[in-house]
CSV table of C-alpha atoms in Angstrom, one decimal:
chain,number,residue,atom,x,y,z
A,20,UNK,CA,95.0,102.1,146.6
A,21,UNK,CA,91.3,100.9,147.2
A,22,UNK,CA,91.0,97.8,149.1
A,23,UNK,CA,90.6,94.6,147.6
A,24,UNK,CA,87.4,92.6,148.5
A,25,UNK,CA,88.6,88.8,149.7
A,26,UNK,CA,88.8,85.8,147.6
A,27,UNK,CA,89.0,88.2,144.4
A,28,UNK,CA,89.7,85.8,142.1
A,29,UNK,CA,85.6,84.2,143.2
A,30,UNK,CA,84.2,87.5,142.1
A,31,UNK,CA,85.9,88.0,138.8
A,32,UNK,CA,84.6,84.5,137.2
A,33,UNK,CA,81.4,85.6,136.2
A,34,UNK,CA,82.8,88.6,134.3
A,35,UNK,CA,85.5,86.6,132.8
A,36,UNK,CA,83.0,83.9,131.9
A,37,UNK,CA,80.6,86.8,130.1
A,38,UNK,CA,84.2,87.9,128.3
A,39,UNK,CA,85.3,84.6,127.3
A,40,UNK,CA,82.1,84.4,125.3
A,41,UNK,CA,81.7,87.9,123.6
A,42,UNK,CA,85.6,87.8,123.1
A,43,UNK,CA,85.3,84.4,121.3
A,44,UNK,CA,82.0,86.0,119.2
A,45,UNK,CA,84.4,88.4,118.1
A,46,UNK,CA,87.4,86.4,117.2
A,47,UNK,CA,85.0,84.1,115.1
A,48,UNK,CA,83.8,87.3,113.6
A,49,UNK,CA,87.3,88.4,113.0
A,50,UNK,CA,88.3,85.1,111.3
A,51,UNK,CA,85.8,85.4,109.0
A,52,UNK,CA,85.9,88.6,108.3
A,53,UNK,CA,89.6,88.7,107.6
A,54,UNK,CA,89.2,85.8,105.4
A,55,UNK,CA,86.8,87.3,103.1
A,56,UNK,CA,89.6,90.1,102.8
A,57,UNK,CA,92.2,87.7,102.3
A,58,UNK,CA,90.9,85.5,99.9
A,59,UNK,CA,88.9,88.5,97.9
A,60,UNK,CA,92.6,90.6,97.9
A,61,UNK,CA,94.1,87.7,96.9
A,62,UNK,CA,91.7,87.1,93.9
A,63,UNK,CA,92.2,90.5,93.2
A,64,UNK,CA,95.6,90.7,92.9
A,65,UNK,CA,95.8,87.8,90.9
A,66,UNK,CA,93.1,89.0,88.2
A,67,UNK,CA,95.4,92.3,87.8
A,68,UNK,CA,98.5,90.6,87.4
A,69,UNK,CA,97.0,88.7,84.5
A,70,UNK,CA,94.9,91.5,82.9
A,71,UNK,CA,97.4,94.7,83.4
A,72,UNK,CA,95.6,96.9,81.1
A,73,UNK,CA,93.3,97.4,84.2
A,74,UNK,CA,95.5,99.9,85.7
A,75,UNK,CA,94.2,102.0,83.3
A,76,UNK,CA,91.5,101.7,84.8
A,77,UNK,CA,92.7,102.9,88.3
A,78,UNK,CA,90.9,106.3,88.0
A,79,UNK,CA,87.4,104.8,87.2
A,80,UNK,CA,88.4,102.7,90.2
A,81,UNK,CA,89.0,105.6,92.5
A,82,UNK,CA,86.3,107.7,91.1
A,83,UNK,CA,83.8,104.8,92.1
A,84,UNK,CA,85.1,104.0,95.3
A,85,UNK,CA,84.9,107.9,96.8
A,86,UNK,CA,81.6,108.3,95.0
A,87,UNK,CA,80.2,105.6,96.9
A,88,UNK,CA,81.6,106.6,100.1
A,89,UNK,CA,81.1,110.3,99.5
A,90,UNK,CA,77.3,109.0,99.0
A,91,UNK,CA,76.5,106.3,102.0
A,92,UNK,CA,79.6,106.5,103.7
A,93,UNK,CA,80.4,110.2,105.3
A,94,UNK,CA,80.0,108.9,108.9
A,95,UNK,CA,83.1,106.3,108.2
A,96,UNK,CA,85.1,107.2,105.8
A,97,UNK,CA,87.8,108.4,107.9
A,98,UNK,CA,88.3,104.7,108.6
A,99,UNK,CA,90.6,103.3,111.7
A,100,UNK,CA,90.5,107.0,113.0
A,101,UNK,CA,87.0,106.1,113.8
A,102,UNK,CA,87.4,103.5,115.5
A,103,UNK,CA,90.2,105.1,117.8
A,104,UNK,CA,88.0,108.3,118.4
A,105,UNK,CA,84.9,105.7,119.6
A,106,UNK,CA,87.2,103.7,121.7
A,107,UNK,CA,88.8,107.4,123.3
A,108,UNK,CA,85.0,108.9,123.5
A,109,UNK,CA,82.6,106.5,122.7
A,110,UNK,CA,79.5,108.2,121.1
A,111,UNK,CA,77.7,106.0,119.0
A,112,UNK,CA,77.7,102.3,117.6
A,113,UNK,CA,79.9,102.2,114.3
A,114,UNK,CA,77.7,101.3,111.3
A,115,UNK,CA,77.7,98.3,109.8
A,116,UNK,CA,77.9,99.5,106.2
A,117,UNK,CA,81.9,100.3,107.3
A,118,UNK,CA,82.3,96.7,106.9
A,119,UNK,CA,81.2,96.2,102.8
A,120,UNK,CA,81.9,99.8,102.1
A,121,UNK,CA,85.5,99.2,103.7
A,122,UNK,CA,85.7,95.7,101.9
A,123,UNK,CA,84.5,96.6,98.6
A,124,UNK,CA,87.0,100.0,98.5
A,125,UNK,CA,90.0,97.9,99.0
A,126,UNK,CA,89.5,95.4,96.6
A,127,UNK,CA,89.0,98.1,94.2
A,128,UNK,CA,92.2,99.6,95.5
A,129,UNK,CA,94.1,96.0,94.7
A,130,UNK,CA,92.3,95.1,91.5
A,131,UNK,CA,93.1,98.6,89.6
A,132,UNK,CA,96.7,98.7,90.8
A,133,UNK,CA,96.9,101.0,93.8
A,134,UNK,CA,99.6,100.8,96.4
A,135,UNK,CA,97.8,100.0,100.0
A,136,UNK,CA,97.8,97.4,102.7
A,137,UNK,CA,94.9,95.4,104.6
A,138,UNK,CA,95.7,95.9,108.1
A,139,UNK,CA,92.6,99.1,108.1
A,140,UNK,CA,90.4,97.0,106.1
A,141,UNK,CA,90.1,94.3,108.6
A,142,UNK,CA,90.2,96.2,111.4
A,143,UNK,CA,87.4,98.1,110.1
A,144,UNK,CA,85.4,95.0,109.3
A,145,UNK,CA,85.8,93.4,112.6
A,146,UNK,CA,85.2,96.5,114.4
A,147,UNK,CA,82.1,97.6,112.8
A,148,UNK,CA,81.1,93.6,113.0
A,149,UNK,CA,81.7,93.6,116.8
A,150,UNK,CA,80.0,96.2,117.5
A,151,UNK,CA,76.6,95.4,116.3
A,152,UNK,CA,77.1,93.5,119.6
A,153,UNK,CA,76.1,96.5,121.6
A,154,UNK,CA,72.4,96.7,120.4
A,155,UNK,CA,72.4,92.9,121.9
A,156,UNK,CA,74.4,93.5,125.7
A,157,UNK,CA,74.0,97.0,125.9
A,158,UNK,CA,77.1,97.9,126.5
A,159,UNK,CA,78.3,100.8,128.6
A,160,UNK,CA,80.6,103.1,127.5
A,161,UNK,CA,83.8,101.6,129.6
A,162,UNK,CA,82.6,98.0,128.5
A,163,UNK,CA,82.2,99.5,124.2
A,164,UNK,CA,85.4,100.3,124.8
A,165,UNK,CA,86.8,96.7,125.4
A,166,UNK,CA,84.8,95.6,122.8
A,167,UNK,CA,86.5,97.9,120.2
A,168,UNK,CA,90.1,97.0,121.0
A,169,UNK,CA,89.7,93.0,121.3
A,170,UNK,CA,87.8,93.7,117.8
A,171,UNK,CA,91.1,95.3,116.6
A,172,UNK,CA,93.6,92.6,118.2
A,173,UNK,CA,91.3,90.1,116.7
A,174,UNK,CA,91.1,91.8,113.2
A,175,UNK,CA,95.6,93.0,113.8
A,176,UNK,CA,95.9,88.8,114.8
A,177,UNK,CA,93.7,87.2,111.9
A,178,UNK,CA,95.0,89.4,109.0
A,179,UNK,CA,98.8,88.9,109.5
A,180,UNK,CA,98.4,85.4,111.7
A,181,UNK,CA,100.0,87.0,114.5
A,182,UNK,CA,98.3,86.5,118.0
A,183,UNK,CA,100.5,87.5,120.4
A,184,UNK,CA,101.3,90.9,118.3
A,185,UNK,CA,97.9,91.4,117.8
A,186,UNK,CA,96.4,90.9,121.6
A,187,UNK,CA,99.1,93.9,122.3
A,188,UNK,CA,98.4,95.9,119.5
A,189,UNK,CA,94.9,96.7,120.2
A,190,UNK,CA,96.0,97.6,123.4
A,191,UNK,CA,98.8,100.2,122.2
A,192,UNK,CA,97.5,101.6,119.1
A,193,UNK,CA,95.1,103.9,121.6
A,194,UNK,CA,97.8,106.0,123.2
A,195,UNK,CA,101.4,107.2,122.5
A,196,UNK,CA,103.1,105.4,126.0
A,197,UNK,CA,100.4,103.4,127.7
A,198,UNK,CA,98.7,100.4,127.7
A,199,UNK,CA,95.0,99.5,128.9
A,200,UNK,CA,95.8,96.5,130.9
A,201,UNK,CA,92.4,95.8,131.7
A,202,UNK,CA,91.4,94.8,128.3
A,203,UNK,CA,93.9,92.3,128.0
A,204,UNK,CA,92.2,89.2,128.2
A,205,UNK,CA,89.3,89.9,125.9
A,206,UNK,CA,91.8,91.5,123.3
A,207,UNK,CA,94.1,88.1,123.9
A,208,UNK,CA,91.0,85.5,123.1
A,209,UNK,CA,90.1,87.6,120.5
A,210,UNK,CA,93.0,87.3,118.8
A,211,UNK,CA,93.5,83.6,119.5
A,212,UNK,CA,90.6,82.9,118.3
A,213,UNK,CA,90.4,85.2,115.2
A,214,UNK,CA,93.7,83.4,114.4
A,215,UNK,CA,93.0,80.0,114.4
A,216,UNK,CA,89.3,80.6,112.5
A,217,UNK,CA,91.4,81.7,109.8
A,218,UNK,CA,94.0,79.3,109.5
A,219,UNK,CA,90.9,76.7,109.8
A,220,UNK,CA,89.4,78.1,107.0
A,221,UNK,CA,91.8,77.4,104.7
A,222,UNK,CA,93.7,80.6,104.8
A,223,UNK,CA,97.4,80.4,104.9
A,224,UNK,CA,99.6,83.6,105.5
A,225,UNK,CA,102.8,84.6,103.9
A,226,UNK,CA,106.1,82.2,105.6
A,227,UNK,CA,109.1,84.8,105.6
A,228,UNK,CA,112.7,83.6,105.9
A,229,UNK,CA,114.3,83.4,109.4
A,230,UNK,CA,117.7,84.4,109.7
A,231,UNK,CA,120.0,81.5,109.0
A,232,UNK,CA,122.5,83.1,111.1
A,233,UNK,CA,122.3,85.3,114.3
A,234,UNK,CA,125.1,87.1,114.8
A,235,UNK,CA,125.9,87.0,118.8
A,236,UNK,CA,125.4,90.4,120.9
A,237,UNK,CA,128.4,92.6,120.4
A,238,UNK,CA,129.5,95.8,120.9
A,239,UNK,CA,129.9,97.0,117.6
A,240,UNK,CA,126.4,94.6,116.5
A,241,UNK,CA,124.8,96.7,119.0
A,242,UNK,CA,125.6,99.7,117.4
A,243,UNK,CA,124.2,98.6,113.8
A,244,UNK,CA,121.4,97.8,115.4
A,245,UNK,CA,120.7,101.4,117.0
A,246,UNK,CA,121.7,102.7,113.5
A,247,UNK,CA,119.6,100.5,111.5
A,248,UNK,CA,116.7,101.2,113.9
A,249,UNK,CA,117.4,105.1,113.8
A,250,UNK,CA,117.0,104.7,110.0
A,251,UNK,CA,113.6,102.7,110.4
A,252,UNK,CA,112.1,105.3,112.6
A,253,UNK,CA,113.1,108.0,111.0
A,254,UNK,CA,111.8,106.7,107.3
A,255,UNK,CA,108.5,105.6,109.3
A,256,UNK,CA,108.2,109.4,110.4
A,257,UNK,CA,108.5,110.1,106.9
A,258,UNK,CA,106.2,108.1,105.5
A,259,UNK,CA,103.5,109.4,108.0
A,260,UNK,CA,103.8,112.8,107.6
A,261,UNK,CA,104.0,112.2,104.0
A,262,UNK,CA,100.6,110.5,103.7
A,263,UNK,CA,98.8,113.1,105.8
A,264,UNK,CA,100.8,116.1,104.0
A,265,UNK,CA,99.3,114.4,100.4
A,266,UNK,CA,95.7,113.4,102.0
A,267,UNK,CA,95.9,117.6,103.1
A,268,UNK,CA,96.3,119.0,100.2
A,269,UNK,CA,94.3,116.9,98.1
A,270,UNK,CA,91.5,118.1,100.1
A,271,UNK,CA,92.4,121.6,100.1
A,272,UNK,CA,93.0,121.6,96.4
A,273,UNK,CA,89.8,119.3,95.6
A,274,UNK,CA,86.8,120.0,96.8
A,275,UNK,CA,84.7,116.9,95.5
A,276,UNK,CA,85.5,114.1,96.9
A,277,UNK,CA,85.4,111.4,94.4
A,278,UNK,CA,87.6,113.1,92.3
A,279,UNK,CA,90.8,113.1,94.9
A,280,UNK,CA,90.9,109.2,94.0
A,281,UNK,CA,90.2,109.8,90.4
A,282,UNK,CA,93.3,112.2,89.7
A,283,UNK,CA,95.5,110.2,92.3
A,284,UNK,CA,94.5,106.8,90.7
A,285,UNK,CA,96.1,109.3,86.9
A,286,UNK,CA,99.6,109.8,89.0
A,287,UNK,CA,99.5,106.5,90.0
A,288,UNK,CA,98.5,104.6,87.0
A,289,UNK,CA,100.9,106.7,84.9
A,290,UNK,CA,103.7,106.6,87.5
A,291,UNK,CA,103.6,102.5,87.3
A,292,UNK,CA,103.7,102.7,83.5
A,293,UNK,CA,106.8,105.0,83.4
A,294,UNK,CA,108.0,102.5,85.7
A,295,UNK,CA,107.3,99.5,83.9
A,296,UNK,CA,106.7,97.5,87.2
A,297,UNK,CA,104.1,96.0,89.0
A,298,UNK,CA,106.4,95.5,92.1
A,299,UNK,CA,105.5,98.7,93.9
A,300,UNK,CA,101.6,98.1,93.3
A,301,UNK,CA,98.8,96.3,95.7
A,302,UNK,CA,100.3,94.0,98.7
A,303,UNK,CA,103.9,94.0,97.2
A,304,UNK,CA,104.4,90.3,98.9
A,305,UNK,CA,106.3,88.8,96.1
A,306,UNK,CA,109.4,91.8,96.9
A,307,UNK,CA,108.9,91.5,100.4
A,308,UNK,CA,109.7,88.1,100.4
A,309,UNK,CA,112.5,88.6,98.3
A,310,UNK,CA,114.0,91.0,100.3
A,311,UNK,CA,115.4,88.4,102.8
A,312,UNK,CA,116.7,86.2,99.9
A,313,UNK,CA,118.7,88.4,97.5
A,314,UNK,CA,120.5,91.7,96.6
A,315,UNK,CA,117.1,93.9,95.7
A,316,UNK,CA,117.5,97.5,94.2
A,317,UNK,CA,118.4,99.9,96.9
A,318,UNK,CA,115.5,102.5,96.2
A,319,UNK,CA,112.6,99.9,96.2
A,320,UNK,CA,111.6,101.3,99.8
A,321,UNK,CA,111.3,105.1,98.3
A,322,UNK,CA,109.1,104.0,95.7
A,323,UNK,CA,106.9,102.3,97.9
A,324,UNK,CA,106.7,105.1,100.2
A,325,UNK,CA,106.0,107.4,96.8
A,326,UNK,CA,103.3,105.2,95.4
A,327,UNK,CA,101.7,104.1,99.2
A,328,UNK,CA,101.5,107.8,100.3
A,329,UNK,CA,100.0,109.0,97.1
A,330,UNK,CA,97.1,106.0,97.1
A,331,UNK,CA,96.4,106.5,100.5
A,332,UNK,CA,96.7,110.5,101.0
A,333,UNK,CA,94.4,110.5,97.7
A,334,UNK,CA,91.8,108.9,99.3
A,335,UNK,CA,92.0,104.9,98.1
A,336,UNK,CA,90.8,102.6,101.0
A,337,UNK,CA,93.4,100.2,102.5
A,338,UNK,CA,95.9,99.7,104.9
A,339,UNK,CA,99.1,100.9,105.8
A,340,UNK,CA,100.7,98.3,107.8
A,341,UNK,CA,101.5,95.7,104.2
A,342,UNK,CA,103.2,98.4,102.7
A,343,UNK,CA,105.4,99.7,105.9
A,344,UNK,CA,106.3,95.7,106.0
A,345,UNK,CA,107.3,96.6,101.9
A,346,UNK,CA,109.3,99.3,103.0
A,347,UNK,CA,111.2,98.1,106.2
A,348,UNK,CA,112.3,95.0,104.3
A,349,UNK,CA,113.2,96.5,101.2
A,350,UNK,CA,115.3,99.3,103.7
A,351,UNK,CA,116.9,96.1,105.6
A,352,UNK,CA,118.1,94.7,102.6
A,353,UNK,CA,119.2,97.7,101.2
A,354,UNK,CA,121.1,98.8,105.3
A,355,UNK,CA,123.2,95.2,104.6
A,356,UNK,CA,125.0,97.5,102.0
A,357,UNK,CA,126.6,99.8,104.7
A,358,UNK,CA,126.2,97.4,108.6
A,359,UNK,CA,127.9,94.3,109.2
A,360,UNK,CA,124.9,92.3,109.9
A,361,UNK,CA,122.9,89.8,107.5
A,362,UNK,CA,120.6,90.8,105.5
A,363,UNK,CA,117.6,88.6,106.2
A,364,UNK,CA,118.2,89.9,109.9
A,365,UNK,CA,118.3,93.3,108.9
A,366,UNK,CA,115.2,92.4,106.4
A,367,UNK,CA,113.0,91.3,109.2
A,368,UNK,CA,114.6,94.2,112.0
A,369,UNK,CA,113.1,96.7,109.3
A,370,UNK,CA,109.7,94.6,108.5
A,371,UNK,CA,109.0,95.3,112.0
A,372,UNK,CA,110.4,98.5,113.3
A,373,UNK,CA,109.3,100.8,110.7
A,374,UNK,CA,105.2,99.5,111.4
A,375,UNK,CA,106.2,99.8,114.7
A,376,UNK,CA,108.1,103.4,114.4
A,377,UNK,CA,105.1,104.9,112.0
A,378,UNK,CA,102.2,103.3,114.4
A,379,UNK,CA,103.6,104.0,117.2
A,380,UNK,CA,103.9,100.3,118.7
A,381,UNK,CA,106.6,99.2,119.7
A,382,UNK,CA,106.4,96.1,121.9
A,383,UNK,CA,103.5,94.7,119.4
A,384,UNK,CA,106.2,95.3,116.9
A,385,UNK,CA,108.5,93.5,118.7
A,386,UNK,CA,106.3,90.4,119.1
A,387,UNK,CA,105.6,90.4,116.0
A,388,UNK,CA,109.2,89.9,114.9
A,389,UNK,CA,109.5,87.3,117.1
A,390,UNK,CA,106.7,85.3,116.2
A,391,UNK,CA,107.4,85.9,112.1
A,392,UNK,CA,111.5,85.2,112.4
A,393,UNK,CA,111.9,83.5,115.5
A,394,UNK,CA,112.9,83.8,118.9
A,395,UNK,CA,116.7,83.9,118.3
A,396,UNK,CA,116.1,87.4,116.6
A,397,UNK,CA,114.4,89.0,119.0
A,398,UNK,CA,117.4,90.7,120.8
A,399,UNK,CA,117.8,92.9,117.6
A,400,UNK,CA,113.8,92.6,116.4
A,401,UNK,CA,113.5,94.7,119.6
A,402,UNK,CA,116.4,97.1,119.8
A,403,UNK,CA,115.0,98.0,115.8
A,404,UNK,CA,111.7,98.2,117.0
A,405,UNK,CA,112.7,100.6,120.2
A,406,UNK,CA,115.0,102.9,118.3
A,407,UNK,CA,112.2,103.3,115.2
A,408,UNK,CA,110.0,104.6,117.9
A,409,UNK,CA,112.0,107.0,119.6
A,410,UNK,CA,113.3,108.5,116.4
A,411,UNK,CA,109.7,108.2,114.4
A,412,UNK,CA,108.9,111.2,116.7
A,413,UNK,CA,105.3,111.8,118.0
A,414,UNK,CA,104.2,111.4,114.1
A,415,UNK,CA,102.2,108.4,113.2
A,416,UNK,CA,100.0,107.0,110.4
A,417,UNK,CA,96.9,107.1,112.6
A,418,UNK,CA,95.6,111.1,113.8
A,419,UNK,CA,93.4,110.1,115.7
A,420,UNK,CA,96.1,108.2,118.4
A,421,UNK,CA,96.2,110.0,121.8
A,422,UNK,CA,99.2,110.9,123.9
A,423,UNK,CA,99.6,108.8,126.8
A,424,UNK,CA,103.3,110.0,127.8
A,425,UNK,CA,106.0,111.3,125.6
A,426,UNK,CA,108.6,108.8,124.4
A,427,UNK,CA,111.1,111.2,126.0
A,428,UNK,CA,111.5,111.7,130.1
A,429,UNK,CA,113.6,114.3,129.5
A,430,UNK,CA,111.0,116.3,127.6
A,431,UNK,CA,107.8,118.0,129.5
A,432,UNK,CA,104.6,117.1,128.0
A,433,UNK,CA,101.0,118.3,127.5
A,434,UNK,CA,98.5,114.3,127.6
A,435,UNK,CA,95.5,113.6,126.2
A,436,UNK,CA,96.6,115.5,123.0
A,437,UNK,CA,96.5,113.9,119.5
A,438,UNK,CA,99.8,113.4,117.8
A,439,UNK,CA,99.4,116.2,115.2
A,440,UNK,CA,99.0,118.9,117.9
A,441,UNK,CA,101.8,117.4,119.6
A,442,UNK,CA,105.2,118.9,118.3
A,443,UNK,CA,104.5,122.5,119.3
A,444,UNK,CA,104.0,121.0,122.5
A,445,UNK,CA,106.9,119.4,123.4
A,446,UNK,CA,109.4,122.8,123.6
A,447,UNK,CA,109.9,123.5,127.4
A,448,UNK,CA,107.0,125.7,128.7
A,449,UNK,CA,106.1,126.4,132.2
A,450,UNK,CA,105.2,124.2,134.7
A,451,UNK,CA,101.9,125.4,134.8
A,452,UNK,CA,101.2,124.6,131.2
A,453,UNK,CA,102.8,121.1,131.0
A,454,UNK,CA,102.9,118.0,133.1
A,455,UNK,CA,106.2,116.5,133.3
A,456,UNK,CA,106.6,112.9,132.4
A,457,UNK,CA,108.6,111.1,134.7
């Protein structure tokens, strides 16, 4: 270890001073840009619900949105990956046309009746915002870096109204088993601040039901919660693979573009009138919500995944992370069938774990419960969220997310790899091809 110089904590003001400011830039950008998301998705959603015929429309939707990206949009279309891969090897400053382009395909997403989140939208829009910041300091590469994650946490924190998730979140995301310490306090005031723009703008996010009963820590509670977090990760894994396995052979079947959103937007717009619910469409709150109130349907989580993986892998802009909160609730409610726990508990164990199983997140996961459902959850928020991740496998919604150390010390590993090249990896091999995680 490198010496120290004395009276450390004299020599780090001015850097945390410079920090504090560009940190608090980009949590005002991130307020603002999340609220335009919010309030615009919200409008959206609302205009569909009272004019359904527009699902019809779906197709025209999709064929717009990839026409315009397929246009003006090439160098970001592949979204949050972007960001990840410019954070991992930072090569040039993200365009700002990410942030319209990103903002204006969602909505269309929402309005027509696809199935997709908000999470990626706003952490494109805050990422491509904040980084308009290096043509101003000049960033290095190490210091770009730093810039990109507290412009995720900010975006992760304003969106959902979580701070304490989101400062840990843009910090995890990066790598499968490590954490970037040294970005913690810009990613922290960026989310603070992101947060509280928000709420002072007028924008209020979604109250969810806390438990009215805990169960205390037993034996046999302890074991539903490994099962019920088993379940969550392994659904998570699902739902990833899923996605990327329809986004694959879209591509590979369709060679232009714009029309990958254009038949996907048919199957989905037909899909939802077989079904003759809106319920599985856009944000789903409205089920969500109900999920930790009464009885729902014990498949509403498979036709989420269904509809989500289909909008997403056909090439709609959106997030994942709404609909995974869709699916872990709806699969919490539906667990209090079979394990002798309450069902808002298990409704907000599965909110959490399976975001955290399918991004591969756990403690942000696990903050996240706490802050949503309450401190007096969080023995079994976290024993969800841990047990979603070890059983989600090295799979997750985002290909462009690094290994940082396998989730498994009894397993050899190869670093540095992305998730998707992983699996073939992780079968014992010789010493000299793998380094052992200890």
């Amino acid at each position: 270890m490198k010496r120290l110089p004395q009276f450390e904590q004299f020599t780090i003001i001015p850097q945390l001073s410079k920090w504090f400011i560009i940190s608090c830039i980009v949590g005002m950008l991130s307020g603002l840009g999340s609220s335009a998301l919010l309030a615009s998705l919200e409008w959206a959603t609302n205009w569909r619900e009272s004019h359904l015929w527009a699902i019809a429309l779906l197709p025209l939707g999709g064929f717009f949105s990839g026409w315009i990206y397929h246009k003006y949009g090439k160098k970001v279309e592949s979204g949050n990956n972007l960001l990840l891969e410019e954070i991992h090897h930072p090569q040039s400053i993200i365009p700002l046309r990410m942030a319209p382009m990103v903002l204006l395909g969602t909505d269309l997403t929402h309005l027509f009746g696809g199935s997709a989140g908000r999470e990626g939208t706003a952490l494109q829009i805050v990422a491509s915002l904040a980084d308009q910041l290096t043509k101003i300091f000049h960033f290095k590469p190490r210091e770009r870096r730093i810039l990109l994650m507290a412009g995720i946490s900010g975006g992760f924190a304003s969106v959902f109204g979580t701070p304490l998730a989101g400062t840990i979140f843009g910090l995890e995301v990066l790598a499968i088993g490590t954490i970037k310490h040294n970005a913690l306090f810009p990613c922290l005031v960026a989310a603070v601040v992101g947060d509280r723009i928000t709420l002072n703008l007028g924008l209020h996010h979604t109250a969810y039901r806390h438990a009215p009963l805990v169960p205390s820590i037993t034996p046999m509670g302890l074991v539903y919660a490994i099962i019920a977090g088993i379940i969550f990760g392994i659904v998570a894994m699902i739902f990833a693979k899923l996605t990327h396995q329809i986004s694959h052979f879209f591509k590979a079947q369709i060679s232009y573009p714009p029309l990958r959103p254009a038949i996907g937007g048919v199957i989905v717009a037909l899909t939802v009138w077989a079904i003759g619910s809106t319920k599985y469409i856009g944000l789903g709150i409205p089920t969500i919500v109900d999920a930790f109130y009464t009885q729902l349907p014990p498949w509403d989580f498979a036709a989420k995944i269904g509809l989500t993986a289909l909008t997403l892998g056909a090439g709609f802009k959106g997030g994942e992370v709404t609909p995974l909160f869709f699916i872990g609730a709806t699969l919490g409610n539906a667990l209090s069938l079979i394990l002798a726990l309450p069902a808002p508990l298990l409704a907000g164990m599965g909110f959490v774990a399976v975001f955290g199983g399918a991004a591969n997140t756990p403690i942000a996961a696990t903050l996240m419960g706490i802050e949503l459902f309450g401190l007096e959850s969080g023995v079994f928020v976290a024993i969800a969220c841990v047990m979603s991740y070890l059983f989600s496998g090295h799979a997750g919604i985002y290909s462009s997310q690094r290994l940082g150390a396998g989730k498994y010390h009894f397993l050899p590993t190869k670093k540095g790899q992305k998730w998707k090249k992983f699996p073939p990896e992780i079968a014992p091999k010789s010493e000299s091809n793998v380094n052992t995680i200890n």
